[in-house]
Short mmCIF file of C-alpha atoms in Angstrom, two decimals:
data_model
loop_
_atom_site.label_atom_id
_atom_site.label_comp_id
_atom_site.label_asym_id
_atom_site.label_seq_id
_atom_site.Cartn_x
_atom_site.Cartn_y
_atom_site.Cartn_z
CA MET A 1 107.69 78.51 127.39
CA ILE A 2 110.58 81.01 128.28
CA ILE A 3 112.43 80.16 125.17
CA ILE A 4 109.68 81.08 122.75
CA ILE A 5 108.15 84.47 124.86
CA VAL A 6 112.43 85.16 124.47
CA VAL A 7 112.59 84.92 120.73
CA TYR A 8 109.30 85.30 118.97
CA GLY A 9 110.32 89.28 121.64
CA ALA A 10 113.58 89.24 119.99
CA MET A 11 111.55 89.59 116.45
CA LEU A 12 109.42 92.05 117.31
CA VAL A 13 112.14 94.06 118.40
CA ILE A 14 113.95 93.30 115.57
CA SER A 15 111.06 94.43 113.32
CA LEU A 16 109.82 96.98 115.28
CA LEU A 17 113.45 98.75 114.84
CA ASN A 18 113.21 98.10 110.81
CA ILE A 19 109.91 98.96 110.32
CA ARG A 20 110.46 102.26 112.56
CA LYS A 21 113.48 102.67 109.58
CA ASN A 22 111.96 103.10 107.25
CA TYR A 23 108.67 105.22 107.92
CA GLU A 24 107.50 108.37 107.07
CA LEU A 25 109.96 107.89 103.75
CA ASP A 26 109.15 108.81 101.07
CA GLU A 27 109.13 106.36 99.09
CA PHE A 28 106.52 107.75 96.52
CA GLU A 29 109.79 109.58 93.94
CA PRO A 30 112.59 106.49 94.12
CA TYR A 31 110.15 103.62 92.71
CA GLU A 32 108.81 106.82 90.15
CA GLU A 33 112.29 106.19 89.17
CA LEU A 34 112.69 102.74 88.53
CA LEU A 35 110.38 102.94 86.14
CA GLN A 36 112.26 104.88 83.68
CA SER A 37 116.03 103.88 84.82
CA GLU A 38 118.05 101.62 82.51
CA PHE A 39 119.13 98.60 85.14
CA THR A 40 115.83 98.00 86.29
CA LYS A 41 115.18 93.97 85.61
CA PRO A 42 112.66 93.19 83.41
CA VAL A 43 110.28 90.07 85.71
CA SER A 44 107.92 87.15 84.41
CA ILE A 45 104.80 86.40 86.40
CA LEU A 46 104.42 83.54 86.64
CA VAL A 47 100.82 81.58 87.15
CA PRO A 48 100.10 78.28 88.30
CA ALA A 49 96.43 77.79 87.52
CA TYR A 50 94.48 74.39 88.68
CA ASN A 51 90.44 74.78 88.34
CA GLU A 52 91.22 78.98 89.06
CA SER A 53 87.82 78.97 87.16
CA ALA A 54 85.53 81.89 90.18
CA GLY A 55 89.35 83.46 90.72
CA ILE A 56 91.58 83.99 87.66
CA TYR A 57 90.24 86.38 85.52
CA GLY A 58 90.48 89.02 88.05
CA SER A 59 93.86 88.48 89.13
CA ILE A 60 95.16 87.90 85.64
CA ARG A 61 93.50 91.50 85.13
CA SER A 62 95.02 93.07 88.24
CA LEU A 63 98.48 92.51 86.52
CA ILE A 64 97.84 93.64 83.01
CA SER A 65 97.78 96.77 85.01
CA ILE A 66 100.45 97.11 86.93
CA GLU A 67 103.59 99.46 87.15
CA TYR A 68 106.38 98.36 85.78
CA PRO A 69 108.85 99.20 82.59
CA GLU A 70 108.89 95.72 81.33
CA TYR A 71 107.23 91.89 82.50
CA GLU A 72 105.99 89.64 80.42
CA ILE A 73 102.53 87.28 81.89
CA ILE A 74 102.93 83.35 82.19
CA ILE A 75 99.13 81.48 82.84
CA ILE A 76 99.92 77.26 83.78
CA ASN A 77 97.06 75.79 82.94
CA ASP A 78 97.35 72.32 84.73
CA GLY A 79 95.42 70.08 83.49
CA SER A 80 92.35 71.81 85.59
CA LYS A 81 88.86 70.25 84.99
CA ASP A 82 86.92 73.24 85.27
CA ASP A 83 86.48 76.14 82.47
CA THR A 84 90.07 77.46 83.59
CA LEU A 85 91.64 77.21 79.71
CA GLU A 86 88.17 78.49 77.98
CA LYS A 87 87.38 81.54 79.83
CA LEU A 88 91.08 82.32 79.62
CA ILE A 89 91.21 82.30 75.84
CA ASP A 90 88.31 84.10 75.73
CA ARG A 91 88.41 86.77 78.29
CA PHE A 92 92.06 87.82 76.60
CA ASN A 93 91.36 86.57 72.75
CA MET A 94 94.09 84.39 72.78
CA VAL A 95 95.27 81.98 69.56
CA LYS A 96 97.68 78.78 69.24
CA ILE A 97 101.25 79.74 67.87
CA ASN A 98 104.80 78.20 67.74
CA ARG A 99 106.77 78.55 70.42
CA VAL A 100 109.62 76.42 71.34
CA ILE A 101 110.56 75.88 75.03
CA ARG A 102 113.89 75.67 75.92
CA LYS A 103 113.70 72.34 78.35
CA GLN A 104 116.05 73.19 82.07
CA LEU A 105 113.25 72.16 84.12
CA ASP A 106 111.97 68.46 83.73
CA THR A 107 107.46 68.56 83.15
CA LYS A 108 105.04 66.73 82.78
CA GLU A 109 104.28 66.83 79.05
CA VAL A 110 102.69 70.48 77.23
CA LYS A 111 100.27 70.55 75.09
CA ALA A 112 99.83 74.02 73.48
CA VAL A 113 101.15 77.07 73.94
CA TYR A 114 98.55 80.36 73.62
CA GLN A 115 99.61 84.20 73.36
CA SER A 116 96.87 86.85 73.61
CA THR A 117 96.50 88.71 70.39
CA ILE A 118 94.80 92.04 73.24
CA TYR A 119 98.03 91.44 75.50
CA PRO A 120 101.26 90.38 73.33
CA TYR A 121 102.63 89.62 76.31
CA MET A 122 100.77 87.38 78.14
CA TYR A 123 100.78 83.45 77.53
CA VAL A 124 99.21 80.52 78.54
CA ILE A 125 100.73 76.99 78.67
CA ASP A 126 98.36 74.04 78.07
CA LYS A 127 100.01 71.18 80.13
CA GLU A 128 99.37 67.95 81.71
CA ASN A 129 98.89 67.77 85.62
CA GLY A 130 101.38 67.22 87.40
CA GLY A 131 101.07 69.62 90.94
CA LYS A 132 102.31 73.20 91.16
CA ALA A 133 105.66 72.25 91.12
CA ASP A 134 105.81 70.79 88.09
CA ALA A 135 103.58 73.88 86.01
CA LEU A 136 106.15 76.17 87.71
CA ASN A 137 108.78 74.39 86.66
CA ALA A 138 106.94 74.11 82.74
CA GLY A 139 106.37 78.20 83.57
CA ILE A 140 110.18 79.09 84.48
CA ASN A 141 111.08 76.73 81.03
CA LEU A 142 109.03 79.35 79.40
CA THR A 143 110.74 82.79 80.67
CA LYS A 144 112.20 85.06 78.36
CA TYR A 145 113.13 87.58 81.37
CA PRO A 146 116.61 87.31 84.92
CA TYR A 147 113.46 86.73 87.27
CA PHE A 148 110.67 85.46 87.88
CA CYS A 149 107.87 85.96 90.12
CA SER A 150 105.50 82.63 90.94
CA LEU A 151 102.30 83.96 92.09
CA ASP A 152 98.67 82.14 93.27
CA GLY A 153 95.89 81.64 90.49
CA ASP A 154 93.52 83.30 93.11
CA SER A 155 95.77 86.30 94.26
CA ILE A 156 95.60 90.54 92.86
CA ILE A 157 98.28 91.99 92.90
CA GLU A 158 98.61 96.37 94.24
CA ARG A 159 99.72 98.01 91.17
CA ASN A 160 102.67 99.58 92.40
CA ALA A 161 103.98 95.73 94.56
CA PHE A 162 106.28 94.81 91.84
CA LEU A 163 107.91 97.59 92.11
CA LYS A 164 108.68 98.16 95.80
CA VAL A 165 109.60 93.95 96.10
CA LEU A 166 111.87 94.44 93.17
CA LYS A 167 113.81 97.01 94.44
CA PRO A 168 116.40 95.76 96.94
CA ILE A 169 117.05 93.47 93.79
CA ILE A 170 118.23 96.53 91.61
CA GLU A 171 120.39 98.35 93.68
CA SER A 172 121.72 95.39 95.43
CA ASP A 173 123.65 94.56 91.54
CA ASP A 174 122.22 90.57 92.10
CA GLU A 175 123.07 90.10 95.56
CA VAL A 176 119.89 89.38 96.89
CA ILE A 177 118.08 87.06 94.74
CA ALA A 178 115.20 86.06 95.95
CA SER A 179 112.13 88.26 97.73
CA GLY A 180 109.41 87.89 98.79
CA GLY A 181 106.05 90.72 99.65
CA SER A 182 103.65 90.91 102.34
CA VAL A 183 100.46 88.83 101.28
CA ARG A 184 96.90 90.27 102.89
CA ILE A 185 93.09 88.06 103.14
CA ALA A 186 90.88 89.49 100.48
CA ASN A 187 87.34 88.02 102.50
CA GLY A 188 85.73 90.96 102.80
CA CYS A 189 87.24 93.60 100.41
CA GLU A 190 85.51 94.89 96.86
CA ILE A 191 87.13 93.92 94.23
CA GLN A 192 86.68 94.88 90.56
CA ASN A 193 88.19 93.63 87.37
CA GLY A 194 91.59 92.81 88.94
CA GLU A 195 91.91 96.00 91.38
CA LEU A 196 91.33 96.94 94.96
CA THR A 197 88.04 99.11 95.40
CA LYS A 198 87.44 100.08 98.93
CA ILE A 199 89.66 97.27 102.04
CA ASP A 200 87.60 95.81 104.65
CA LEU A 201 87.44 93.21 107.31
CA PRO A 202 85.40 89.69 106.63
CA LYS A 203 81.59 89.18 108.90
CA LYS A 204 82.81 85.92 109.84
CA PRO A 205 85.67 85.57 112.86
CA LEU A 206 87.31 82.49 111.23
CA VAL A 207 88.49 84.01 108.51
CA VAL A 208 89.34 87.96 110.89
CA MET A 209 91.68 85.55 113.28
CA GLN A 210 93.84 84.58 109.65
CA ILE A 211 94.33 87.97 109.15
CA ILE A 212 95.67 89.23 112.05
CA GLU A 213 97.62 85.84 111.94
CA TYR A 214 99.50 86.96 108.77
CA LEU A 215 99.52 90.42 110.41
CA ARG A 216 101.57 88.33 113.09
CA ALA A 217 103.38 85.68 110.72
CA PHE A 218 104.55 88.81 108.02
CA LEU A 219 105.34 91.61 109.70
CA THR A 220 107.34 89.95 112.42
CA GLY A 221 108.64 86.78 111.75
CA ARG A 222 109.66 87.34 108.56
CA VAL A 223 110.97 90.88 109.07
CA GLY A 224 112.51 90.06 112.69
CA LEU A 225 114.34 87.03 110.26
CA SER A 226 114.84 88.78 106.92
CA GLU A 227 116.73 91.39 108.79
CA ASN A 228 119.53 88.32 109.31
CA ASN A 229 118.68 86.41 105.91
CA LEU A 230 117.41 83.98 108.10
CA LEU A 231 114.70 83.82 106.26
CA LEU A 232 113.59 80.36 105.04
CA ILE A 233 109.94 80.99 103.16
CA VAL A 234 109.29 83.27 100.95
CA SER A 235 105.65 82.64 99.99
CA GLY A 236 104.33 80.95 97.69
CA ALA A 237 101.83 83.34 96.78
CA PHE A 238 103.94 86.44 95.54
CA GLY A 239 108.05 85.26 96.17
CA VAL A 240 110.77 86.98 93.61
CA PHE A 241 112.98 84.99 92.45
CA SER A 242 116.64 84.53 90.22
CA LYS A 243 116.03 81.96 87.57
CA LYS A 244 119.49 81.88 87.09
CA TRP A 245 119.75 80.18 90.69
CA VAL A 246 116.11 78.63 91.33
CA ILE A 247 117.69 76.92 88.04
CA GLU A 248 121.23 75.64 89.27
CA ALA A 249 119.36 74.54 92.53
CA GLY A 250 117.19 71.71 90.64
CA GLY A 251 113.95 73.89 90.35
CA TYR A 252 111.15 73.81 91.96
CA ALA A 253 110.75 69.86 93.76
CA HIS A 254 107.70 67.98 93.58
CA THR A 255 106.58 67.54 97.48
CA VAL A 256 103.17 69.78 99.73
CA GLY A 257 105.37 72.94 100.54
CA GLU A 258 107.22 73.01 97.77
CA ASP A 259 107.88 77.53 98.01
CA MET A 260 109.88 76.69 101.15
CA GLU A 261 111.75 73.20 100.12
CA LEU A 262 113.20 75.87 97.76
CA VAL A 263 113.98 78.67 99.33
CA VAL A 264 116.22 76.01 101.83
CA ARG A 265 117.50 74.51 98.85
CA LEU A 266 118.68 77.82 97.58
CA HIS A 267 120.33 78.92 101.21
CA ARG A 268 121.98 75.63 101.17
CA LEU A 269 123.73 76.25 97.28
CA ILE A 270 124.75 79.70 98.77
CA LYS A 271 126.52 78.22 101.89
CA GLU A 272 128.29 75.13 99.85
CA LYS A 273 128.77 77.91 96.59
CA LYS A 274 130.54 80.39 99.54
CA GLU A 275 128.86 83.11 97.65
CA ASN A 276 127.35 86.55 99.59
CA LYS A 277 123.92 86.34 98.50
CA LYS A 278 120.69 87.30 100.49
CA ILE A 279 117.05 86.19 100.51
CA ILE A 280 115.10 89.02 102.12
CA TYR A 281 111.38 90.05 102.75
CA VAL A 282 110.02 93.39 102.18
CA PRO A 283 107.37 94.15 104.66
CA ASP A 284 105.12 96.72 102.24
CA PRO A 285 104.30 94.99 98.42
CA VAL A 286 101.20 93.56 98.80
CA CYS A 287 100.05 90.73 97.07
CA TRP A 288 95.37 89.72 97.64
CA THR A 289 94.23 86.54 98.02
CA GLU A 290 91.73 84.46 99.14
CA ALA A 291 91.53 82.62 102.67
CA PRO A 292 89.79 80.02 103.26
CA GLU A 293 86.12 80.61 104.70
CA SER A 294 85.50 77.02 106.73
CA ILE A 295 86.58 75.47 109.14
CA LYS A 296 86.80 72.16 107.26
CA TYR A 297 88.92 74.19 104.56
CA LEU A 298 90.82 75.86 106.50
CA ARG A 299 92.09 72.60 108.29
CA ARG A 300 92.89 71.11 105.46
CA GLN A 301 95.20 73.89 104.49
CA ARG A 302 97.30 73.88 108.17
CA LYS A 303 97.87 70.14 107.83
CA ARG A 304 99.34 70.81 104.62
CA TRP A 305 101.46 74.16 105.39
CA HIS A 306 102.58 71.56 108.21
CA LYS A 307 103.43 68.73 106.50
CA GLY A 308 105.05 70.84 103.90
CA LEU A 309 107.67 72.23 106.67
CA PHE A 310 108.54 68.84 107.82
CA ASP A 311 109.11 67.54 104.35
CA SER A 312 111.36 70.85 103.74
CA LEU A 313 112.76 69.84 107.59
CA TRP A 314 113.88 66.25 106.55
CA LYS A 315 114.91 66.77 103.83
CA HIS A 316 117.37 69.33 104.50
CA ARG A 317 118.20 67.62 107.21
CA LYS A 318 122.15 67.81 106.77
CA LEU A 319 122.02 71.81 107.94
CA MET A 320 120.98 71.30 111.61
CA PHE A 321 123.30 72.28 114.02
CA ASN A 322 126.24 72.14 110.93
CA PRO A 323 127.91 76.04 111.04
CA LYS A 324 129.49 75.37 107.53
CA TYR A 325 125.82 76.34 106.39
CA GLY A 326 126.25 79.16 109.31
CA SER A 327 123.18 81.36 110.94
CA ILE A 328 120.56 79.01 108.65
CA GLY A 329 122.19 75.44 110.54
CA MET A 330 123.43 76.69 113.75
CA PHE A 331 119.67 79.07 114.05
CA SER A 332 117.17 78.78 111.38
CA MET A 333 116.36 75.15 110.95
CA PRO A 334 117.09 74.62 114.32
CA TYR A 335 114.42 77.79 115.62
CA PHE A 336 111.31 76.14 112.51
CA PHE A 337 111.49 72.85 113.86
CA PHE A 338 111.28 72.90 117.42
CA VAL A 339 109.54 76.39 117.94
CA GLU A 340 107.32 76.01 114.15
CA PHE A 341 107.10 72.44 113.90
CA LEU A 342 107.32 70.46 117.35
CA GLY A 343 105.36 73.52 118.85
CA PRO A 344 102.70 72.69 118.66
CA PHE A 345 102.78 69.32 119.98
CA ILE A 346 104.70 70.30 122.60
CA GLU A 347 101.63 72.17 124.14
CA LEU A 348 99.07 69.58 122.65
CA ILE A 349 100.04 67.33 125.98
CA GLY A 350 100.43 70.99 128.09
CA TYR A 351 96.79 71.23 127.21
CA ILE A 352 95.71 67.27 127.74
CA ILE A 353 98.18 67.15 130.86
CA LEU A 354 96.19 70.32 131.71
CA ILE A 355 92.91 68.77 131.62
CA LEU A 356 93.73 65.45 133.19
CA SER A 357 95.80 67.28 135.99
CA ILE A 358 91.81 68.94 137.10
CA PHE A 359 89.79 65.62 137.48
CA ALA A 360 92.78 63.48 139.48
CA GLY A 361 93.24 67.14 141.45
CA SER A 362 96.87 67.05 141.18
CA ILE A 363 97.13 70.12 139.59
CA TYR A 364 98.91 74.70 141.51
CA LEU A 365 95.40 75.95 140.42
CA GLU A 366 97.59 79.18 141.99
CA TYR A 367 100.39 78.64 138.59
CA ALA A 368 97.58 77.17 136.07
CA ILE A 369 96.34 80.70 136.32
CA ILE A 370 98.92 82.13 136.03
CA PHE A 371 100.69 80.82 133.75
CA PHE A 372 97.65 80.59 131.24
CA LEU A 373 97.22 84.97 132.50
CA LEU A 374 100.61 84.98 130.74
CA SER A 375 99.74 83.10 127.57
CA LEU A 376 96.62 85.12 126.99
CA ILE A 377 98.32 88.19 127.32
CA TYR A 378 100.80 87.61 125.93
CA GLY A 379 99.84 86.07 123.01
CA SER A 380 97.47 89.19 122.48
CA ILE A 381 100.25 91.74 123.12
CA TYR A 382 102.00 90.36 119.98
CA SER A 383 99.16 89.68 117.98
CA MET A 384 98.18 93.50 118.87
CA ALA A 385 101.90 94.56 118.06
CA SER A 386 101.25 93.05 114.62
CA VAL A 387 98.14 95.52 113.65
CA LEU A 388 100.12 98.46 115.34
CA LEU A 389 102.66 98.29 112.90
CA GLU A 390 100.44 97.35 109.90
CA GLU A 391 98.69 101.10 110.87
CA TRP A 392 102.09 102.33 111.54
CA SER A 393 103.85 102.05 108.57
CA MET A 394 101.38 100.50 105.91
CA GLU A 395 97.93 101.69 106.93
CA ARG A 396 96.04 99.10 104.96
CA TYR A 397 93.06 99.15 107.36
CA PRO A 398 91.88 102.34 108.41
CA LYS A 399 89.03 103.39 110.04
CA VAL A 400 89.68 102.88 113.41
CA LYS A 401 86.70 99.90 113.91
CA HIS A 402 89.15 97.99 111.54
CA PHE A 403 91.59 98.19 114.79
CA VAL A 404 88.85 98.41 117.60
CA ILE A 405 87.90 94.13 115.11
CA LEU A 406 91.16 93.23 115.20
CA PHE A 407 91.57 94.74 118.44
CA LEU A 408 88.80 92.66 119.87
CA VAL A 409 89.33 89.14 117.72
CA SER A 410 92.65 88.70 119.04
CA ILE A 411 91.99 88.78 122.88
CA THR A 412 90.14 85.83 122.09
CA GLU A 413 92.65 83.03 119.99
CA THR A 414 94.04 81.36 122.84
CA PHE A 415 90.05 80.36 123.60
CA TRP A 416 89.29 79.04 120.54
CA TYR A 417 91.38 79.32 117.78
CA ARG A 418 94.98 78.56 118.88
CA PRO A 419 93.81 75.36 119.50
CA LEU A 420 92.24 74.03 117.14
CA THR A 421 95.32 75.43 114.59
CA VAL A 422 97.87 73.30 116.91
CA ILE A 423 94.89 69.78 116.78
CA TRP A 424 95.43 70.74 112.21
CA ARG A 425 98.90 70.54 112.64
CA VAL A 426 99.18 67.25 114.96
CA GLU A 427 96.88 66.03 112.66
CA GLY A 428 99.73 66.68 109.43
CA MET A 429 102.03 65.79 111.97
CA LEU A 430 100.20 62.03 112.63
CA GLU A 431 99.04 61.68 108.88
CA MET A 432 102.84 62.65 107.49
CA LEU A 433 103.94 59.78 109.88
CA ILE A 434 101.25 57.06 108.28
CA GLY A 435 102.95 58.41 105.05
CA LYS A 436 99.74 59.78 103.87
CA LYS A 437 100.26 63.08 101.15
CA GLY A 438 98.46 65.30 98.84
CA TRP A 439 97.36 68.72 99.38
CA GLY A 440 93.31 68.19 99.76
CA GLU A 441 91.05 70.13 97.56
CA MET A 442 90.63 73.98 97.92
CA VAL A 443 86.96 74.96 96.46
CA ARG A 444 87.67 78.88 96.10
CA LYS A 445 84.51 80.87 95.60
CA GLY A 446 86.99 83.65 93.54
CA VAL A 447 87.75 86.99 94.94
CA SER A 448 87.22 89.35 92.40
CA ASN A 449 83.82 90.75 91.35
CA GLU A 450 83.52 90.81 87.43
#
């Protein structure tokens, strides 16, 4: 408990200092300059889509209006069983074209390539189902620009998000090879034709708790890790990568957590080539995505994430405590294994011992109360610090009632939400041990009103 408090506390302090450093900076003018700069790098936007009919139109509409000088949009229909492809062809006047695809990464068969007659920079790849990693690799094969962005098919991007997420890459002279932005939950917000028109909180406490969880993960955890080039995760919902480095690393692997596995592999490649490259997180650019609203689908999501975490750690176990890989091997890998992966299992044992001790009468009640209160207070402080950082730096939730609701719900986390996520993550561990794989079906209702 002391170790976790120290580690999380340190990351919180680093995040505070980092965000404070950039607080109240006039960033509008530099972004405007990037729109006109000859050094701004063109980017290919990849949108893998499997049964995303409910939200795909709004997501693509949000990409059409982004502020960026040169880009292409490539939607990869990964053998959808619904009308995702038909909707794209109809809404964007797609026609089949003969396009030579340079097959730098192996993928399932591509059946056809379409191009929009309304937006010539928009393409659709229709291919056999092979999973998200396979779809992204197919998109990379079609790209013509040196950087690409992976974006989920159910996500809405803010108009200036690409300028913000690519700014460190542009200014670093290729030292930064990957950059990830923030992900926020769109449930409860008003989105019209792919544009966020009103930010609000959802009514369901389960979704509100996920908002707090996302704020904590992105604004404290990832800022703290990124500051020291220790970041092992760039969210699959919104991340920009150097195509050259990704191809050299072998592209996306067919795993449950392909986004984390790729980042770990890139770190490994950087260290083995003894290059001075960085993978960073930028708090300001935001991508809005749909969160599960039922316990059934949230449980599937968390089990999948935990299996993906272990899969990445196990595949690259050679890095663990290996000084050859610097701070990644000596800190990041152990942190993700002992704290993030094993943490839920240890916590569940604690719950079980506590319950058994109460019935057995072998518990020091005073100490148990002290530890419980410490856990409650620390967890609430950490969650509320994340909410404060959000309000302090980006102000995405502007109303006072938003702040009050987030504060009140965060206090309840220890009583219901945290135990649930602990159980689900341990379930993921058990399923992994018995060899049960797969994503689990997720049902989308779509975040955009067309």
